[in-house]
Coordinates of C-alpha atoms in Angstrom, one line a residue:
Chain A
X1 CA 47.2 -30.7 283.1
X2 CA 43.9 -28.5 283.9
X3 CA 42.8 -29.9 280.8
X4 CA 43.2 -33.6 282.1
X5 CA 41.6 -32.2 285.4
X6 CA 38.7 -31.0 284.2
X7 CA 37.8 -34.0 282.1
X8 CA 38.2 -36.0 285.1
X9 CA 36.3 -33.9 287.5
X10 CA 33.7 -33.9 284.3
X11 CA 33.8 -38.1 284.4
X12 CA 33.5 -38.2 288.5
X13 CA 30.6 -36.2 288.6
X14 CA 29.0 -38.0 286.0
X15 CA 29.4 -41.2 287.7
X16 CA 28.5 -39.9 291.2
X17 CA 25.0 -38.7 289.7
X18 CA 24.7 -41.9 288.1
X19 CA 25.3 -43.8 291.3
X20 CA 23.5 -41.7 293.2
X21 CA 20.4 -41.6 291.0
X22 CA 20.3 -45.5 290.5
X23 CA 20.6 -46.2 294.0
X24 CA 17.2 -44.4 294.5
X25 CA 15.9 -46.6 292.4
X26 CA 16.7 -50.0 294.0
X27 CA 14.6 -51.7 296.9
X28 CA 15.3 -50.8 300.3
X29 CA 17.9 -52.4 302.1
X30 CA 16.4 -56.2 303.6
X31 CA 13.0 -55.5 302.6
X32 CA 12.2 -57.2 299.2
X33 CA 8.5 -56.0 298.9
X34 CA 5.2 -56.7 298.5
X35 CA 2.7 -58.0 295.7
X36 CA 2.2 -54.8 293.9
X37 CA 5.5 -52.7 295.2
X38 CA 7.7 -50.8 292.4
X39 CA 10.4 -52.6 293.4
X40 CA 8.8 -56.4 294.4
X41 CA 11.3 -58.8 293.7
X42 CA 11.2 -62.8 294.2
X43 CA 14.2 -64.6 294.4
X44 CA 12.6 -67.8 293.1
X45 CA 15.8 -69.2 292.1
X46 CA 17.2 -68.8 295.7
X47 CA 14.5 -70.6 297.3
X48 CA 14.8 -73.2 295.0
X49 CA 18.6 -73.5 296.5
X50 CA 17.8 -73.5 300.0
X51 CA 14.8 -75.8 299.7
X52 CA 16.3 -78.8 297.8
X53 CA 20.2 -78.5 298.7
X54 CA 20.1 -80.6 301.1
X55 CA 18.2 -83.1 299.5
X56 CA 20.0 -83.0 295.7
X57 CA 23.4 -82.6 297.1
X58 CA 23.7 -83.8 301.0
X59 CA 25.3 -80.5 302.2
X60 CA 24.2 -78.5 305.2
X61 CA 25.6 -75.5 303.7
X62 CA 23.9 -74.1 300.8
X63 CA 26.7 -71.9 300.0
X64 CA 29.0 -74.5 299.6
X65 CA 26.4 -76.1 297.6
X66 CA 25.9 -73.3 295.4
X67 CA 30.1 -73.3 295.1
X68 CA 30.8 -76.3 294.1
X69 CA 27.3 -78.2 292.3
X70 CA 24.9 -75.6 291.4
X71 CA 27.3 -73.0 290.1
X72 CA 30.9 -75.3 289.7
X73 CA 31.4 -73.6 286.3
X74 CA 32.0 -70.3 287.7
X75 CA 34.5 -72.0 290.6
X76 CA 36.3 -73.9 287.6
X77 CA 37.0 -70.0 285.7
X78 CA 37.6 -68.6 289.4
X79 CA 40.4 -72.0 289.7
X80 CA 41.9 -70.4 286.6
X81 CA 42.2 -67.2 287.4
X82 CA 44.1 -67.9 290.8
X83 CA 46.3 -70.5 288.7
X84 CA 47.0 -67.7 286.1
X85 CA 47.8 -65.0 288.8
X86 CA 50.4 -67.3 290.4
X87 CA 51.8 -68.6 287.0
X88 CA 52.4 -64.3 286.8
X89 CA 53.7 -63.7 290.0
X90 CA 56.4 -67.0 289.5
X91 CA 57.1 -65.5 286.3
X92 CA 58.0 -61.7 287.1
X93 CA 59.6 -62.4 290.4
X94 CA 61.7 -65.2 289.5
X95 CA 64.2 -63.3 287.0
X96 CA 64.4 -60.6 289.7
X97 CA 65.4 -63.5 292.4
X98 CA 68.5 -64.6 290.7
Chain B
X1 CA 16.1 -43.1 304.1
X2 CA 17.9 -45.2 306.8
X3 CA 17.5 -48.2 304.5
X4 CA 19.9 -47.3 301.8
X5 CA 22.5 -46.5 304.3
X6 CA 24.6 -50.2 302.7
X7 CA 24.1 -48.6 299.8
X8 CA 25.4 -45.3 300.0
X9 CA 28.4 -47.1 301.7
X10 CA 28.4 -48.9 298.6
X11 CA 28.4 -45.8 296.5
X12 CA 31.3 -44.0 299.2
X13 CA 33.9 -47.1 298.3
X14 CA 33.1 -46.5 294.6
X15 CA 33.3 -43.2 294.1
X16 CA 37.0 -43.4 296.8
X17 CA 38.4 -45.8 294.5
X18 CA 37.2 -44.2 291.3
X19 CA 39.0 -40.9 292.6
X20 CA 42.3 -42.6 293.6
X21 CA 42.1 -44.0 290.0
X22 CA 40.9 -41.0 288.3
X23 CA 43.2 -38.1 289.8
X24 CA 46.2 -40.2 292.0
X25 CA 49.7 -40.2 289.8
X26 CA 51.3 -43.0 291.9
X27 CA 50.7 -46.5 291.2
X28 CA 50.3 -47.9 294.4
X29 CA 47.8 -45.6 295.1
X30 CA 46.0 -46.7 291.5
X31 CA 46.0 -49.9 293.1
X32 CA 44.8 -49.0 296.3
X33 CA 42.0 -47.6 294.5
X34 CA 41.5 -50.5 292.4
X35 CA 40.8 -52.8 295.8
X36 CA 38.4 -49.9 297.0
X37 CA 35.9 -50.4 294.0
X38 CA 36.5 -54.1 294.1
X39 CA 35.6 -53.6 298.1
X40 CA 32.4 -51.9 296.9
X41 CA 31.0 -54.2 294.6
X42 CA 31.3 -57.4 297.1
X43 CA 29.3 -55.3 299.4
X44 CA 26.8 -54.7 297.1
X45 CA 26.7 -58.3 296.1
X46 CA 26.5 -59.1 299.6
X47 CA 23.8 -56.0 300.5
X48 CA 21.4 -57.5 297.1
X49 CA 20.8 -60.2 298.9
X50 CA 20.0 -59.8 302.5
X51 CA 16.2 -60.1 303.8
X52 CA 15.2 -58.6 306.4
X53 CA 15.9 -61.2 309.9
X54 CA 17.1 -63.3 307.8
X55 CA 19.9 -66.1 309.1
X56 CA 22.7 -67.4 307.0
X57 CA 21.8 -70.0 304.6
X58 CA 23.3 -73.0 307.0
X59 CA 21.3 -75.8 308.6
X60 CA 23.9 -77.0 311.2
X61 CA 22.2 -75.7 314.7
X62 CA 20.3 -73.0 313.0
X63 CA 18.1 -71.9 315.1
X64 CA 15.1 -71.6 312.3
X65 CA 13.6 -68.6 309.8
X66 CA 14.0 -67.4 306.3
X67 CA 17.0 -67.2 305.3
X68 CA 19.5 -65.1 303.3
X69 CA 20.3 -65.7 299.4
X70 CA 22.7 -67.7 299.0
X71 CA 23.4 -67.0 295.6
X72 CA 25.4 -63.6 295.8
X73 CA 26.5 -65.1 298.8
X74 CA 29.3 -67.7 296.3
X75 CA 29.2 -65.2 293.9
X76 CA 31.1 -63.0 296.3
X77 CA 33.2 -65.8 297.6
X78 CA 34.4 -66.1 294.4
X79 CA 35.0 -62.5 293.6
X80 CA 37.1 -62.0 296.7
X81 CA 39.7 -65.0 296.1
X82 CA 39.8 -63.2 291.9
X83 CA 40.5 -59.8 293.9
X84 CA 43.4 -61.4 296.1
X85 CA 44.9 -63.0 293.2
X86 CA 44.0 -59.4 290.6
X87 CA 45.6 -57.7 293.4
X88 CA 49.0 -60.0 293.9
X89 CA 49.5 -59.3 289.9
X90 CA 49.2 -55.8 290.1
X91 CA 52.0 -55.3 292.6
X92 CA 54.3 -57.4 291.2
X93 CA 53.7 -55.5 287.7
X94 CA 54.1 -52.1 289.9
X95 CA 57.3 -53.8 291.1
X96 CA 58.5 -54.4 288.1
X97 CA 57.9 -51.1 286.5
X98 CA 59.3 -49.4 289.6
X99 CA 62.4 -51.3 288.8
X100 CA 62.4 -50.6 284.7
X101 CA 61.5 -46.6 285.3
X102 CA 63.1 -45.8 288.8
X103 CA 59.4 -44.1 289.1
X104 CA 56.0 -44.6 290.4
X105 CA 54.7 -42.1 288.8
X106 CA 51.9 -42.8 286.0
X107 CA 52.5 -39.9 284.0
X108 CA 56.5 -39.4 283.7
X109 CA 55.8 -43.6 282.6
X110 CA 53.8 -42.9 279.7
X111 CA 55.8 -40.0 278.9
X112 CA 53.1 -37.2 279.3
X113 CA 53.3 -34.1 280.2
X114 CA 55.9 -33.1 283.4
X115 CA 54.4 -30.1 285.0
Chain C
X1 CA 70.0 -60.7 309.6
X2 CA 67.5 -63.3 308.5
X3 CA 64.2 -63.1 310.8
X4 CA 62.6 -60.6 313.4
X5 CA 63.5 -61.6 317.5
X6 CA 63.7 -64.3 319.3
X7 CA 60.2 -63.3 321.0
X8 CA 58.4 -62.9 317.8
X9 CA 60.0 -66.4 316.6
X10 CA 58.6 -68.3 320.0
X11 CA 55.5 -66.6 319.7
X12 CA 54.7 -68.1 316.2
X13 CA 56.3 -71.6 316.6
X14 CA 53.4 -71.8 319.6
X15 CA 50.7 -70.1 317.2
X16 CA 51.5 -71.7 314.1
X17 CA 50.1 -75.2 314.8
X18 CA 46.8 -73.9 316.7
X19 CA 45.8 -71.2 312.9
X20 CA 46.9 -74.7 310.7
X21 CA 44.9 -76.7 312.9
X22 CA 42.0 -73.8 312.4
X23 CA 42.4 -73.7 308.9
X24 CA 42.4 -77.4 308.1
X25 CA 38.9 -77.7 310.6
X26 CA 37.2 -75.1 308.4
X27 CA 38.7 -76.5 305.0
X28 CA 37.0 -80.5 306.7
X29 CA 34.0 -79.0 307.5
X30 CA 33.0 -76.9 304.5
X31 CA 30.1 -78.5 304.0
X32 CA 28.9 -78.5 307.5
X33 CA 29.7 -75.1 309.0
X34 CA 30.8 -71.4 307.7
X35 CA 33.8 -71.5 305.6
X36 CA 34.9 -74.0 302.4
X37 CA 38.1 -74.4 300.7
X38 CA 38.6 -70.8 300.1
X39 CA 38.7 -69.7 303.6
X40 CA 40.4 -72.3 305.4
X41 CA 43.0 -71.9 302.5
X42 CA 43.3 -68.2 303.3
X43 CA 43.7 -68.8 307.0
X44 CA 46.5 -71.8 306.8
X45 CA 48.2 -69.9 304.3
X46 CA 48.2 -66.7 306.4
X47 CA 49.6 -68.8 309.3
X48 CA 52.5 -70.0 306.7
X49 CA 53.1 -66.0 305.8
X50 CA 53.2 -65.6 309.8
X51 CA 56.4 -67.9 309.0
X52 CA 57.5 -65.8 306.2
X53 CA 57.3 -62.7 308.5
X54 CA 58.6 -64.4 311.3
X55 CA 62.2 -66.1 310.1
X56 CA 62.6 -64.5 307.2
X57 CA 62.0 -65.5 303.1
X58 CA 65.1 -66.6 303.0
X59 CA 65.1 -69.3 305.8
X60 CA 61.6 -70.7 304.1
X61 CA 63.2 -70.6 300.9
X62 CA 66.0 -72.9 302.3
X63 CA 62.7 -75.2 303.5
X64 CA 60.5 -75.7 300.7
X65 CA 61.1 -74.2 297.0
X66 CA 58.5 -72.5 295.0
X67 CA 59.3 -75.1 292.5
X68 CA 57.3 -77.7 294.9
X69 CA 54.6 -75.1 296.1
X70 CA 53.7 -75.2 292.3
X71 CA 53.2 -78.6 292.3
X72 CA 51.4 -78.8 295.1
X73 CA 48.9 -76.3 293.3
X74 CA 48.9 -77.8 290.2
X75 CA 47.7 -81.2 292.1
X76 CA 44.9 -79.4 294.1
X77 CA 43.5 -78.0 290.5
X78 CA 43.7 -81.0 288.9
X79 CA 42.6 -82.9 291.3
X80 CA 39.4 -80.6 291.4
X81 CA 39.5 -81.2 287.2
X82 CA 39.1 -85.1 288.2
X83 CA 36.6 -84.6 290.6
X84 CA 34.0 -82.7 287.9
X85 CA 35.0 -85.1 285.5
X86 CA 33.7 -87.7 287.8
X87 CA 30.0 -87.0 286.5
X88 CA 31.1 -87.9 282.8
X89 CA 33.0 -90.6 283.7
X90 CA 30.3 -93.0 286.0
X91 CA 27.1 -92.5 284.1
X92 CA 23.8 -92.6 285.9
X93 CA 20.9 -93.8 283.7
X94 CA 23.4 -93.6 280.7
X95 CA 23.9 -89.8 280.7
X96 CA 26.8 -88.0 282.0
X97 CA 27.0 -84.5 282.9
X98 CA 30.0 -82.4 283.9
X99 CA 30.5 -81.2 287.7
X100 CA 27.2 -84.5 288.7
X101 CA 27.4 -84.8 292.2
X102 CA 28.0 -88.8 291.4
X103 CA 28.5 -89.8 295.2
X104 CA 25.8 -87.9 297.3
X105 CA 22.8 -89.9 298.3
X106 CA 24.8 -93.1 296.9
X107 CA 26.1 -95.9 299.7
X108 CA 30.0 -94.4 298.8
X109 CA 32.2 -92.3 300.4
X110 CA 30.5 -89.3 301.7
X111 CA 27.6 -90.2 300.6
X112 CA 25.0 -90.7 303.2
X113 CA 21.4 -88.3 302.3
X114 CA 20.4 -85.5 305.0
X115 CA 16.6 -84.7 305.7
X116 CA 14.9 -81.5 304.8
X117 CA 15.4 -78.7 307.3
X118 CA 18.0 -80.7 309.7
X119 CA 20.1 -79.2 311.9
X120 CA 22.5 -82.0 313.1
X121 CA 26.1 -82.4 311.3
X122 CA 27.1 -85.2 309.7
X123 CA 30.3 -85.2 308.3
X124 CA 29.7 -88.3 306.0
X125 CA 27.8 -86.3 303.7
X126 CA 27.5 -84.3 300.6
X127 CA 29.3 -86.6 298.3
X128 CA 32.2 -84.7 295.9
X129 CA 31.7 -81.4 297.8
X130 CA 33.6 -82.5 300.5
X131 CA 36.8 -83.8 298.1
X132 CA 36.3 -80.7 296.1
X133 CA 36.7 -78.5 299.2
X134 CA 40.3 -80.4 300.1
X135 CA 41.4 -80.0 296.4
X136 CA 40.6 -76.2 296.3
X137 CA 41.6 -76.2 299.7
X138 CA 45.2 -77.4 298.7
X139 CA 45.5 -75.2 296.0
X140 CA 44.5 -71.5 297.8
X141 CA 46.9 -72.8 300.1
X142 CA 49.8 -73.2 297.7
X143 CA 49.1 -70.1 295.6
X144 CA 48.8 -67.6 298.4
X145 CA 51.5 -68.9 299.9
X146 CA 53.9 -68.9 297.0
X147 CA 52.7 -65.4 296.4
X148 CA 53.7 -64.5 299.8
X149 CA 57.2 -66.6 299.5
X150 CA 58.4 -65.1 295.9
X151 CA 57.7 -61.8 296.8
X152 CA 59.5 -61.8 299.9
X153 CA 61.9 -63.5 298.3
X154 CA 62.3 -61.5 295.7
X155 CA 62.6 -58.2 297.2
X156 CA 65.1 -59.3 300.0
X157 CA 67.5 -60.1 297.0
X158 CA 67.1 -56.6 295.4
X159 CA 67.7 -55.3 298.7
X160 CA 71.0 -57.3 299.3
X161 CA 71.7 -56.5 296.0
X162 CA 71.2 -53.0 296.3
X163 CA 69.4 -51.5 293.4

């Protein structure tokens, strides 16, 4: 019991220290930085989508054009996961509810 | 330091969830912990996609200005629905486990130590 | 036994159509306003869950079976895949692309084009996106509602049997 708890505490502490040090290396919230900064980011793909989504897909909502057009395969996999989960729930509860 | 507050919230959510998963013995509490971790990940994705003083990437009646990144928002949308589906499946399995073993204690179920 | 008190049932009967219409609005305007198939489907499914809570799962199960909801969800999934395959079936320049938006900027259904940074809402745009929104919305409505309904019904039956 105590062995297991000690192992849990050590694992928890390692993960906590890892997270706290890793957030310090991220860019500050909402600030993508200037050129030359350590955390400088240039989201070229997102800027392309924001600029061209209206011409290419005709949708005013860029998020919808990403979900169903640029990244349709993600949505296909998500639909498969939802279908599988519903099938699993029905499979489990059908025998219980008889 | 104030710029890091959303990241601190993300880390707090993930650590609370991890605490429940590692130290709790009740299966329902473990499921709640997994949901907490998922909320932390969703908040992290949304946080990464925010630009300062940006608006939502929707052009209908938009006031103009720079827009936040659409791809993390789309991935979070997918992730939320997958989270609901996985939560329903986990809870059904917990109900099934309770009916079979008559207990929700994870360590009794796997036949581990009883102290 | 089945369901809650008369007050809850009356309030649910009044509120249900409004929640339903709002959810369908969110689904149909997914390419113009914040929202889409997932969010609107979740709203409509929560309206159906409200029915389950107020009237009881046994009463609801008499009205609609989980097999019918499964068929509805399968229709949504098949519709989504069919709209994705339209890009392979309808060829432009002798090349087909899976998930290509074939109706966008054409003269057909939902085919009007939009200028960059135009802020007016025109529902007759975006090609296959509204169709996919409707398919995914149907799928999410049926999926979430069948999860809630089957869980409530089975736990009710288990409580009745007393084990």
